[in-house]
Short mmCIF file of C-alpha atoms in Angstrom, two decimals:
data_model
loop_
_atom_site.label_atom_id
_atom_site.label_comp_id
_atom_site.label_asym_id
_atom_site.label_seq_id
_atom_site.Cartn_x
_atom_site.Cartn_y
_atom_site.Cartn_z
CA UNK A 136 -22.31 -1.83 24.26
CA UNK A 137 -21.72 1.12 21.83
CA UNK A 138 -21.66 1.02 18.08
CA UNK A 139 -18.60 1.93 15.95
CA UNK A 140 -19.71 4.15 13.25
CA UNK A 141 -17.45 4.97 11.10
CA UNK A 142 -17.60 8.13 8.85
CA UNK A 143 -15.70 6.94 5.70
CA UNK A 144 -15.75 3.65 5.51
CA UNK A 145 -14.74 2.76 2.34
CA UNK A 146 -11.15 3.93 3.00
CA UNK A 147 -8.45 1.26 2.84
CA UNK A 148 -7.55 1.63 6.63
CA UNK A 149 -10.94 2.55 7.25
CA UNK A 150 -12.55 -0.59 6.06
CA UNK A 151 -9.97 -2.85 7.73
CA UNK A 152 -10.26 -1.60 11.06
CA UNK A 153 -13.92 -2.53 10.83
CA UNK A 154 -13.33 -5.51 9.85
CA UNK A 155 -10.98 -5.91 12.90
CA UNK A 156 -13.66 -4.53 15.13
CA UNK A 157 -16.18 -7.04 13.77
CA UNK A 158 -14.37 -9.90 14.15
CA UNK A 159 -13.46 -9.55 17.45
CA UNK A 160 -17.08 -9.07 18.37
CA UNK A 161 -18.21 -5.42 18.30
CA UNK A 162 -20.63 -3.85 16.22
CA UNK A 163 -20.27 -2.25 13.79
CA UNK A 164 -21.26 0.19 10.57
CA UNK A 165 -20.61 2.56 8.48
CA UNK A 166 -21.41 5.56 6.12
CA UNK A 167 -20.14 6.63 3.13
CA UNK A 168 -20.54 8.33 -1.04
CA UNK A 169 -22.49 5.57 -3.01
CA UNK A 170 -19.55 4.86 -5.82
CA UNK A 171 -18.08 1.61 -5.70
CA UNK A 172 -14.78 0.60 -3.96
CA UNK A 173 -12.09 -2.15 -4.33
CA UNK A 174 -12.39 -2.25 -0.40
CA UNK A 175 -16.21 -2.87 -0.45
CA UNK A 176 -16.66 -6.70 -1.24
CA UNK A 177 -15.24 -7.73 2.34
CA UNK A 178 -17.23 -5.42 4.38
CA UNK A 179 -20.50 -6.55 2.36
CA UNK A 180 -19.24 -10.19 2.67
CA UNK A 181 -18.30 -10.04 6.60
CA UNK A 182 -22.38 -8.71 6.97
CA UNK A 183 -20.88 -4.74 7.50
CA UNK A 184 -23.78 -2.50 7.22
CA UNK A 185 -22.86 0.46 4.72
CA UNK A 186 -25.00 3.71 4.72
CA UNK A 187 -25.31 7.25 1.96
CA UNK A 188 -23.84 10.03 4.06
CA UNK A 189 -26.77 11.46 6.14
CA UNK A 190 -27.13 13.16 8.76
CA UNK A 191 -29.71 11.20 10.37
CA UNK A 192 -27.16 8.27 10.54
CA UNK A 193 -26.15 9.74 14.18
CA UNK A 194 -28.10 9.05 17.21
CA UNK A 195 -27.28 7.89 20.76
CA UNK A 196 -25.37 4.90 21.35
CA UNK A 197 -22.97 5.81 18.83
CA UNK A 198 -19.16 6.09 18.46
CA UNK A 199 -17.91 7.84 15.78
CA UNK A 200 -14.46 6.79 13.95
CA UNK A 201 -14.01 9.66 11.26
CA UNK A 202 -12.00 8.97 8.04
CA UNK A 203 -9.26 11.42 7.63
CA UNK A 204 -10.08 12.32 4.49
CA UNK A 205 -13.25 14.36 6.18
CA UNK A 206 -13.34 17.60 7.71
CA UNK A 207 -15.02 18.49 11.28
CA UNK A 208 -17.86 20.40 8.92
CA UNK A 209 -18.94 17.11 7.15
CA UNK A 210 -22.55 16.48 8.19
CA UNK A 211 -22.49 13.04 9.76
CA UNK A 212 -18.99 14.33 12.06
CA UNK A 213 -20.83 18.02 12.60
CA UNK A 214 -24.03 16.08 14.14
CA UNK A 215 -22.12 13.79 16.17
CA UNK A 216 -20.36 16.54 17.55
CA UNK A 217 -23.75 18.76 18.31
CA UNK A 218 -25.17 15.83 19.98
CA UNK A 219 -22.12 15.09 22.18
CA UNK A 220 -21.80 12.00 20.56
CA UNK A 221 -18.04 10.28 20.84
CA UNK A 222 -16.03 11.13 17.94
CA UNK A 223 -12.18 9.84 17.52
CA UNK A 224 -10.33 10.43 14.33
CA UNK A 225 -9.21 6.98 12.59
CA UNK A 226 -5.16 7.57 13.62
CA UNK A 227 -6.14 8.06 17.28
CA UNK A 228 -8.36 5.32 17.70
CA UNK A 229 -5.57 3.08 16.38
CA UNK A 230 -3.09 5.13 18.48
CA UNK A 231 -5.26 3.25 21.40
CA UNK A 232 -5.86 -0.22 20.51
CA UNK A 233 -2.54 -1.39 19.70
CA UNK A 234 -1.47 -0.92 23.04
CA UNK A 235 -3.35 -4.30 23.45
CA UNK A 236 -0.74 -5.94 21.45
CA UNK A 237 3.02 -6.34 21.14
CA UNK A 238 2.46 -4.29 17.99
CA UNK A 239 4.67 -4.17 14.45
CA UNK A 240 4.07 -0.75 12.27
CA UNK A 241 5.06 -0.95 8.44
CA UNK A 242 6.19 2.50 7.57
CA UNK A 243 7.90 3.99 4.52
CA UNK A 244 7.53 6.09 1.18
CA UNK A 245 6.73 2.92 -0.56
CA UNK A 246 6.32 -1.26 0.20
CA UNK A 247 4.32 -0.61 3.18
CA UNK A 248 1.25 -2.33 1.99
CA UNK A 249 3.07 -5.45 0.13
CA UNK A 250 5.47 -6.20 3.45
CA UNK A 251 2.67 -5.08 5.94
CA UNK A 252 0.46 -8.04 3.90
CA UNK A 253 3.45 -10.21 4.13
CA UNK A 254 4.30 -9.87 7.69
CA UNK A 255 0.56 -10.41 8.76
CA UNK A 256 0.90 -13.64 6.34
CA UNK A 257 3.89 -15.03 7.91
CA UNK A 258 2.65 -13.87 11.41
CA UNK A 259 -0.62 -15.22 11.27
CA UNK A 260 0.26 -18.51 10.19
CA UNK A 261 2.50 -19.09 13.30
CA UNK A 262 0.87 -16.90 16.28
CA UNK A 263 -2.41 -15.51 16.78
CA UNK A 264 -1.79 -11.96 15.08
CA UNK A 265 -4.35 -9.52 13.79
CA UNK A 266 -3.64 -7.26 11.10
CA UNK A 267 -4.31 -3.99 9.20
CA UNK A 268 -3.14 -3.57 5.55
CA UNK A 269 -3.33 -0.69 3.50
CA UNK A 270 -5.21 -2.49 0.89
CA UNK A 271 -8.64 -2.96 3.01
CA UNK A 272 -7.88 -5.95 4.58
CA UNK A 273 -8.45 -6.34 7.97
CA UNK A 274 -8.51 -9.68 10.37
CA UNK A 275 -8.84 -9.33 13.95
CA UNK A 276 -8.28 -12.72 16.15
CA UNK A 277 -9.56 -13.25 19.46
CA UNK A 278 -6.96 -13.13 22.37
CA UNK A 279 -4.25 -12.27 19.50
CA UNK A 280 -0.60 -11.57 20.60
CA UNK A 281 0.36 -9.42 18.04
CA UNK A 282 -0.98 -6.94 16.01
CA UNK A 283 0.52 -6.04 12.78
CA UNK A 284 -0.51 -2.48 10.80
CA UNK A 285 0.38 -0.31 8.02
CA UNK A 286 1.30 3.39 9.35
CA UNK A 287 1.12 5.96 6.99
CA UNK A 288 3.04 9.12 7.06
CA UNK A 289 0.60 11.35 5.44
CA UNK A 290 0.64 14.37 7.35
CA UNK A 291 1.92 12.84 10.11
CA UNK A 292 -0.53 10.46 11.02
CA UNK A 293 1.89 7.88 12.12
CA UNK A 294 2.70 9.85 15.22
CA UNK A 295 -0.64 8.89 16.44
CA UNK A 296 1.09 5.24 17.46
CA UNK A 297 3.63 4.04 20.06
CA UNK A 298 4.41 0.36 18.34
CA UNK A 299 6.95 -1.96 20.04
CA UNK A 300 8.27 -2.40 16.39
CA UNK A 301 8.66 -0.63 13.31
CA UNK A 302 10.13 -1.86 9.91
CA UNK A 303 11.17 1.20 8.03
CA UNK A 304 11.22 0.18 4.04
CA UNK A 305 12.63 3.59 2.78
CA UNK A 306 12.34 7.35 3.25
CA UNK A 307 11.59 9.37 0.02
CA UNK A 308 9.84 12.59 -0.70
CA UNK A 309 5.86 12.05 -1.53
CA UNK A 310 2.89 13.52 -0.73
CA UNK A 311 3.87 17.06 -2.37
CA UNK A 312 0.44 18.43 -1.15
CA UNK A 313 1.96 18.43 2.31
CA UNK A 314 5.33 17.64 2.80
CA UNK A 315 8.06 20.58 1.84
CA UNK A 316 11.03 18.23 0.64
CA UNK A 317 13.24 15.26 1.90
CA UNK A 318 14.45 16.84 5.09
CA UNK A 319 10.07 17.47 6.12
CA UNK A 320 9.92 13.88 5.73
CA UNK A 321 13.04 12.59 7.50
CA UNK A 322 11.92 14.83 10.15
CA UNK A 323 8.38 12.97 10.40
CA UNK A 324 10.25 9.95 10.35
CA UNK A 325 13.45 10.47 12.86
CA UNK A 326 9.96 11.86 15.47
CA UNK A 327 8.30 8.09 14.59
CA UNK A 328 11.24 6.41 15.90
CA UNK A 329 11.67 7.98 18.73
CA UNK A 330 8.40 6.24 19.98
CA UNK A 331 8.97 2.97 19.05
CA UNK A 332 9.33 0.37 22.35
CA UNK A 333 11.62 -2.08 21.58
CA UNK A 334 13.00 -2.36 18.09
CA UNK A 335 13.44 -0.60 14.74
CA UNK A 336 13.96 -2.75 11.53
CA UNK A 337 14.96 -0.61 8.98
CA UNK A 338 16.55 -0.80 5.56
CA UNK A 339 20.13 -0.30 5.68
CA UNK A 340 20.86 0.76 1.93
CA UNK A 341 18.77 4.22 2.47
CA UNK A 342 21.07 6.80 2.89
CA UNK A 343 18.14 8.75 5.01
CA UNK A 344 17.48 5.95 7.11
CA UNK A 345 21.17 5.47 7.58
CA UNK A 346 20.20 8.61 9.49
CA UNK A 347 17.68 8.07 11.95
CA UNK A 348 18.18 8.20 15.72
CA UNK A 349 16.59 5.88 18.06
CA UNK A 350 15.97 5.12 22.10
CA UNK A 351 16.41 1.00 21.12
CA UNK A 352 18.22 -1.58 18.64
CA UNK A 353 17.91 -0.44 15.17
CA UNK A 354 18.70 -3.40 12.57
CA UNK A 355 19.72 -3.16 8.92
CA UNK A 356 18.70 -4.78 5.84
CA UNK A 357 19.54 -4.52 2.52
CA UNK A 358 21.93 -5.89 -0.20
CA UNK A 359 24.94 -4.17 0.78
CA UNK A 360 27.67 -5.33 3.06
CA UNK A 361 27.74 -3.49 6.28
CA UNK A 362 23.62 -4.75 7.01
CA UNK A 363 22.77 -7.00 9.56
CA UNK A 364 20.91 -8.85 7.48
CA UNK A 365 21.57 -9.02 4.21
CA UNK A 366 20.64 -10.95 0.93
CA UNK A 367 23.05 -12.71 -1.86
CA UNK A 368 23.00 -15.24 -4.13
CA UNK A 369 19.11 -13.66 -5.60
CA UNK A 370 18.41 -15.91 -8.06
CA UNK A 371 15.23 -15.61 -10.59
CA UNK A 372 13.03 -18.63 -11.49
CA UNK A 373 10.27 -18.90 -13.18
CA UNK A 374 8.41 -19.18 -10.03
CA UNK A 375 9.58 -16.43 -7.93
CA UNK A 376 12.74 -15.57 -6.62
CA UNK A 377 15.11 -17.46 -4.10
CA UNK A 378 18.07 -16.39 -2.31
CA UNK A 379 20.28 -16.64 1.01
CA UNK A 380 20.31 -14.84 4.08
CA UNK A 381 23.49 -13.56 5.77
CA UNK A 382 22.84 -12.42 9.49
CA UNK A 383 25.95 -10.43 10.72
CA UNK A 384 28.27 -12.65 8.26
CA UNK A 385 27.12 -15.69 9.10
CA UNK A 386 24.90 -18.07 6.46
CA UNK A 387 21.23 -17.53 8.11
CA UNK A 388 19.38 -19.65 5.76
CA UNK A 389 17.96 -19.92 1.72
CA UNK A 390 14.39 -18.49 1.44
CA UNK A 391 12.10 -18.55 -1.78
CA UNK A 392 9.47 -16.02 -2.45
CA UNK A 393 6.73 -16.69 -5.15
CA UNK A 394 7.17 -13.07 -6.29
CA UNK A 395 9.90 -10.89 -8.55
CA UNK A 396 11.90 -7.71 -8.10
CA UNK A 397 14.14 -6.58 -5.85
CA UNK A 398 11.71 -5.10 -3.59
CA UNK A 399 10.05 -7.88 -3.15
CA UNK A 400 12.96 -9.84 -1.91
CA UNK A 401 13.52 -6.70 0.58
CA UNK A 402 10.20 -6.38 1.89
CA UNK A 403 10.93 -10.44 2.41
CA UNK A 404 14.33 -9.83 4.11
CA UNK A 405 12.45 -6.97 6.62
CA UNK A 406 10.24 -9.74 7.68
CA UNK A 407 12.58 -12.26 8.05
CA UNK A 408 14.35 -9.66 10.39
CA UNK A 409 11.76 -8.74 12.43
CA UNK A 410 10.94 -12.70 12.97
CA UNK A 411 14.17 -13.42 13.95
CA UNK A 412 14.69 -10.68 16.22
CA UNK A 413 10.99 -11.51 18.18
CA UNK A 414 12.61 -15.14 17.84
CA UNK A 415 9.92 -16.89 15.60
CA UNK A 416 11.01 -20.43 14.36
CA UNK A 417 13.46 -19.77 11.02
CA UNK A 418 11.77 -22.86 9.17
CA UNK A 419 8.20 -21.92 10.00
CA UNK A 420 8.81 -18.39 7.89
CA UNK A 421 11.00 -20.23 5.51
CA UNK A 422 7.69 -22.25 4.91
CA UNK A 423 4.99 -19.93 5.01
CA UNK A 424 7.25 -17.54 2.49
CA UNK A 425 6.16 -19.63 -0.34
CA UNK A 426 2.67 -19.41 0.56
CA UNK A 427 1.83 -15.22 -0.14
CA UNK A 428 -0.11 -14.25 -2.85
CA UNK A 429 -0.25 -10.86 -2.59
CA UNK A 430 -2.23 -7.97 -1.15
CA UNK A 431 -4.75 -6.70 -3.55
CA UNK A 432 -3.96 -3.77 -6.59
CA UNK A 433 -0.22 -5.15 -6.01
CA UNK A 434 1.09 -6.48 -9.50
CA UNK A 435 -2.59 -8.33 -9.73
CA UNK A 436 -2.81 -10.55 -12.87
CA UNK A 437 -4.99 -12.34 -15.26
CA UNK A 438 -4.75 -13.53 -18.42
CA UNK A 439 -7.04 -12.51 -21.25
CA UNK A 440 -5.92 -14.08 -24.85
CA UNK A 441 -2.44 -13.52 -25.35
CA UNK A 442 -1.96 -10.75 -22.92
CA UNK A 443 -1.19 -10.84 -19.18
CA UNK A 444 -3.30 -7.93 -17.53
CA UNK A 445 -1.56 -6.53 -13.92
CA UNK A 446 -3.36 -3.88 -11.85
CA UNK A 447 -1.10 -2.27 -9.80
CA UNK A 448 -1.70 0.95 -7.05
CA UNK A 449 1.82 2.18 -8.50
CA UNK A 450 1.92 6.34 -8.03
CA UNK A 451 5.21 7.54 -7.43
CA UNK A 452 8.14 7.07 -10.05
CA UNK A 453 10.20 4.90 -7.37
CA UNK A 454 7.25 2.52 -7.67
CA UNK A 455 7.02 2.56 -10.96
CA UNK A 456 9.92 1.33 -11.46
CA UNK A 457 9.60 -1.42 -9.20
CA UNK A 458 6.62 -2.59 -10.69
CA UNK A 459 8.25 -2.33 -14.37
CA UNK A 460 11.16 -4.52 -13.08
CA UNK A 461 9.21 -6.99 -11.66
CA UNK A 462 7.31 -7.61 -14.87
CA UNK A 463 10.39 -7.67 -17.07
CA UNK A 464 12.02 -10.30 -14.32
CA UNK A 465 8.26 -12.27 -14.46
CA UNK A 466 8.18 -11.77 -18.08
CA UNK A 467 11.70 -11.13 -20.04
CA UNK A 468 10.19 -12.45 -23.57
CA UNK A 469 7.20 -10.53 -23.53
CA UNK A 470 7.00 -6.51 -24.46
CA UNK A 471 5.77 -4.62 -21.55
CA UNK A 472 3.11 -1.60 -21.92
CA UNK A 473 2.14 0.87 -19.82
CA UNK A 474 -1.54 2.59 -18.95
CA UNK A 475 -0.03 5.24 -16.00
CA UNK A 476 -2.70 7.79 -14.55
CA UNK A 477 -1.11 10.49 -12.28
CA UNK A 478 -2.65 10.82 -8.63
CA UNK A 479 -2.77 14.56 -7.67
CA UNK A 480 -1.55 17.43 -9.48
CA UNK A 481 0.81 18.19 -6.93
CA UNK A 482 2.64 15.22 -7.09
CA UNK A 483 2.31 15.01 -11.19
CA UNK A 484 4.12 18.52 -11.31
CA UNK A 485 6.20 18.12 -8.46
CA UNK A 486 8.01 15.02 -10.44
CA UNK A 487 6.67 15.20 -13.78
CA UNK A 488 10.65 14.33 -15.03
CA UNK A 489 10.92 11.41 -12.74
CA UNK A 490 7.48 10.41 -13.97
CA UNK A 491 8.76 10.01 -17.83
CA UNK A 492 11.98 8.28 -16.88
CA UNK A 493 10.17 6.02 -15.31
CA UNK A 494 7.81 5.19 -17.47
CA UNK A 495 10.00 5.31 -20.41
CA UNK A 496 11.54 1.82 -19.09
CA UNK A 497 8.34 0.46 -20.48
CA UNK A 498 8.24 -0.49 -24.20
CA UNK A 499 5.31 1.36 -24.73
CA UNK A 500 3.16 4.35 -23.09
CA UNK A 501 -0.42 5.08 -22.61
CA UNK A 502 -1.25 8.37 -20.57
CA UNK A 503 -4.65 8.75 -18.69
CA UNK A 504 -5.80 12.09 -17.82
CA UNK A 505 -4.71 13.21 -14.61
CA UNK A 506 -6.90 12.18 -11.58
CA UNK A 507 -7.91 14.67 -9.20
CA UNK A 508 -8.00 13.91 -5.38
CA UNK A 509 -10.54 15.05 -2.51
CA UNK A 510 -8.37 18.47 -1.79
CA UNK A 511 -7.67 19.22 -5.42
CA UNK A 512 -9.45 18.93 -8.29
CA UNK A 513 -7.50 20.77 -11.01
CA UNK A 514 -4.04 21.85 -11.23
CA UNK A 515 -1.48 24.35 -13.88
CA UNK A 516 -0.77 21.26 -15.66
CA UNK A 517 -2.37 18.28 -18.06
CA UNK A 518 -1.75 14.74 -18.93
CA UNK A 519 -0.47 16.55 -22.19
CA UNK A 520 2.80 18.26 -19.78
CA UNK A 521 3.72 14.79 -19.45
CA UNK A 522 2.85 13.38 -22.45
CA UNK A 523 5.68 15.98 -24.09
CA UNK A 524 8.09 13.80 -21.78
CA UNK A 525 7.22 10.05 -22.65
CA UNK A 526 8.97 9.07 -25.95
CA UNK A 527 6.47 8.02 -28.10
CA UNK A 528 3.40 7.91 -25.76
CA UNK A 529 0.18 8.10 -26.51
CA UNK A 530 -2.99 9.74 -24.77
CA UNK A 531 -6.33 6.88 -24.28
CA UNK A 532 -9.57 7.04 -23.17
CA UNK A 533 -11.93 5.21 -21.15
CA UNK A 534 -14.32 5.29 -24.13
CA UNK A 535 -12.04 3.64 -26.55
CA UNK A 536 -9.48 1.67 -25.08
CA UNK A 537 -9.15 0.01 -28.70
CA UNK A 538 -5.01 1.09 -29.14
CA UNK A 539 -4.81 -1.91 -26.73
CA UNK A 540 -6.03 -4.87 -28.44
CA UNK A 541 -3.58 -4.98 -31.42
CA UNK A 542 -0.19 -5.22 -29.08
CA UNK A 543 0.03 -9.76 -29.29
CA UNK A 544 1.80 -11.63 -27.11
CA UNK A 545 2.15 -8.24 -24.27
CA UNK A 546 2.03 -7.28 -20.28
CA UNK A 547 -0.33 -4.85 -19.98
CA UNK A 548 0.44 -2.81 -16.70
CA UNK A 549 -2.59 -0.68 -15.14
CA UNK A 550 -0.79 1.72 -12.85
CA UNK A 551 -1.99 4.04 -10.66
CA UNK A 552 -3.76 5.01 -7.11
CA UNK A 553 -6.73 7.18 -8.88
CA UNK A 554 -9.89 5.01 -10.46
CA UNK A 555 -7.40 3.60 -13.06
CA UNK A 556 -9.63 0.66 -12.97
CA UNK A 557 -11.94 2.15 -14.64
CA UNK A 558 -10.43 2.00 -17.10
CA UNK A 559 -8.92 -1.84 -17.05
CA UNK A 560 -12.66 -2.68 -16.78
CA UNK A 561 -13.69 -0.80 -20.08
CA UNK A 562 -10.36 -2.56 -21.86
CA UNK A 563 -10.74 -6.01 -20.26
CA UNK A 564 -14.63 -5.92 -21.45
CA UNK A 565 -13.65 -4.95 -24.95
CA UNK A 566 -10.30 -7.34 -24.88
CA UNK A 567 -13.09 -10.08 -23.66
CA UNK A 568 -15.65 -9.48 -27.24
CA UNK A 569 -12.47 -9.55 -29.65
CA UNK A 570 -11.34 -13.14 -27.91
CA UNK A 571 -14.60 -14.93 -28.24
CA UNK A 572 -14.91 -13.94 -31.91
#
């Protein structure tokens, strides 16, 4: 039996399709750079064997899964290649194993991680359903029925998959580096739905995906009248966030969420579509609901003193946003500050204005320099372009994170999809000394 190699395996989809692979009984490795990722603790706990990039990692018996993120010229791919070893891009090879399932994509500008993690929640708690989130998690079940999978739109990479299901969460223009404006993406998107099997989910308040064109049933979700599911009645607690479901105008049922935001009770009403359109048992989502805690870097918290710390993967000012609102919901007593650094140049300078509204809905700023990404590192711009742009906002370092500690009684929101933790480490180990004094 052959052994999956795969070429980048520290990436978030990366890393969960080996651990998909493994627990359905291949085996399976991996290579990649030595620095440390969020994504690493479950491959090292599930007995993954993780290599330095080498050449000499390739030899017979071998199939290569390559990380996107690597060119045909990287050495490990280059050898494989030169050896006539297998070698199948991530995208594709996922392109080919769903068809084992009655598969569900999560696709959008933003929420794909949070309602793909939700979905495989709810999912797995009722039938036997595998799943691939965007956050490195991976969990593949013997004989499952369904498979459930985050598909990213990143050059196009989604059009590597024929689902039976999609659940569209929003079109909106990202990824600067590749796409050329709104009507690019659409475009990607309108082409992803015309190879979906049986059923699109999408959310009806998007004027773009008001749009799209499909070959089967497309339902809407949303708040506004007009969906065919829609929420009312969103109430905020202290524990999350309940509300009712209409289905077509008719009362569907009351469903509680232990999370806050508006998105959050949208990703929620995308799942409860989906389940009631594959005709999964109302009260068994109902329960299980109340049971999500999250997918990891999604509004994570701790508490340290008399601050609340939350790590979120936040990059785009829609998600911002979200992620402020949430907190002010969670928290309405306490003052909210935020430590933003940009991912990409292109995208800082492509919405450097949307950037400081955004972040201007926090009470206070704290700007990290800019980080890079594999395909650039440097752009016409500096943190200091945005800093001009955030009222009041102030400019902080990994090697003194001190500003922080003075600000009583505050949520402290780590944002961003760069090595932001870096710097929540260095504050969380100084916050830590000035506690136990």
């Amino acid at each position: 039996m052959t052994v999956y190699h795969f070429v980048g395996i520290k990436g978030s989809g990366m890393s969960a399709l080996a651990q998909i692979l493994h627990d359905i009984g291949y085996e399976v490795q991996g290579s990649d750079v030595e620095k440390r990722f969020f994504t690493q603790q479950a491959l090292e706990d599930a007995g993954i064997k993780i290599l330095p990039f080498n050449r000499e990692n390739i030899r017979p018996g071998l199939t290569v899964i390559a990380g996107n993120a690597f060119p045909d010229t990287h050495e490990e791919i280059d050898e494989a290649m030169k050896r006539g070893i297998p070698v199948i891009r991530y995208h594709k090879f996922l392109g080919e194993f769903l068809k084992n399932f009655t598969s569900v994509a999560v696709t959008g500008a933003h929420g794909k991680t949070s309602t793909t993690g939700l979905l495989a929640h709810v999912m797995h708690e009722i039938k036997p359903t595998s799943y691939l989130i965007g956050d490195g998690t991976g969990k593949g079940v013997p004989g499952a029925e369904y498979f459930v999978f985050e598909a990213c739109e990143y050059r196009r990479h989604f059009l590597s998959y024929q689902p039976d299901y999609a659940i569209m969460t929003n079109i909106d223009f990202d990824h600067p580096d590749y796409y050329a404006n709104i009507d690019d993406v659409f475009s990607a998107f309108q082409e992803m739905a015309l190879q979906v099997k049986k059923g699109i989910i999408a959310y009806g308040d998007d004027e773009q995906l008001q749009k799209i064109q499909a070959k089967v049933p497309v339902v809407f979700y949303g708040f506004e009248e007009g969906n065919d599911f829609q929420a009312r009645n969103i109430v905020t607690e202290p524990q999350g966030t309940k509300f009712d479901v209409v289905v077509r105008n008719s009362f569907y049922g009351t469903f509680e969420i232990p999370s806050f935001g508006n998105h959050n009770v949208l990703n929620a009403l995308g799942v409860i579509a989906l389940c009631q359109y594959e005709g999964i048992e109302k009260e068994a989502v109902e329960t299980h609901l109340k049971t999500f805690h999250g997918v990891k870097r999604r509004f994570t918290e701790k508490e340290i003193g008399t601050q609340i710390i939350i790590d979120d993967y936040a990059h785009h000012p829609t998600e911002i946003k979200a992620t402020i609102d949430a907190a002010r919901k969670k928290y309405p007593e306490r003052e909210l500050v935020a430590v933003f650094q940009p991912h990409t140049f292109s995208r800082t300078q492509a919405f450097l204005t949307e950037f400081a509204e955004s972040l201007n809905l926090a009470d206070r700023v704290f700007l990290c320099d800019i980080f890079g990404s594999a395909r650039e590192h440097h752009g016409k711009l500096s943190i200091y372009d945005l800093q001009e742009k955030v009222d009041g906002s102030q400019i902080i370092k990994e090697e003194d994170m001190s500003p922080l500690l003075g600000i009583e009684n505050s949520v402290i929101l780590f944002m961003g999809a760069g090595d932001i933790q870096k710097y929540q480490k260095a504050y969380e180990t100084l916050l830590q000394k000035h506690v136990s004094r």
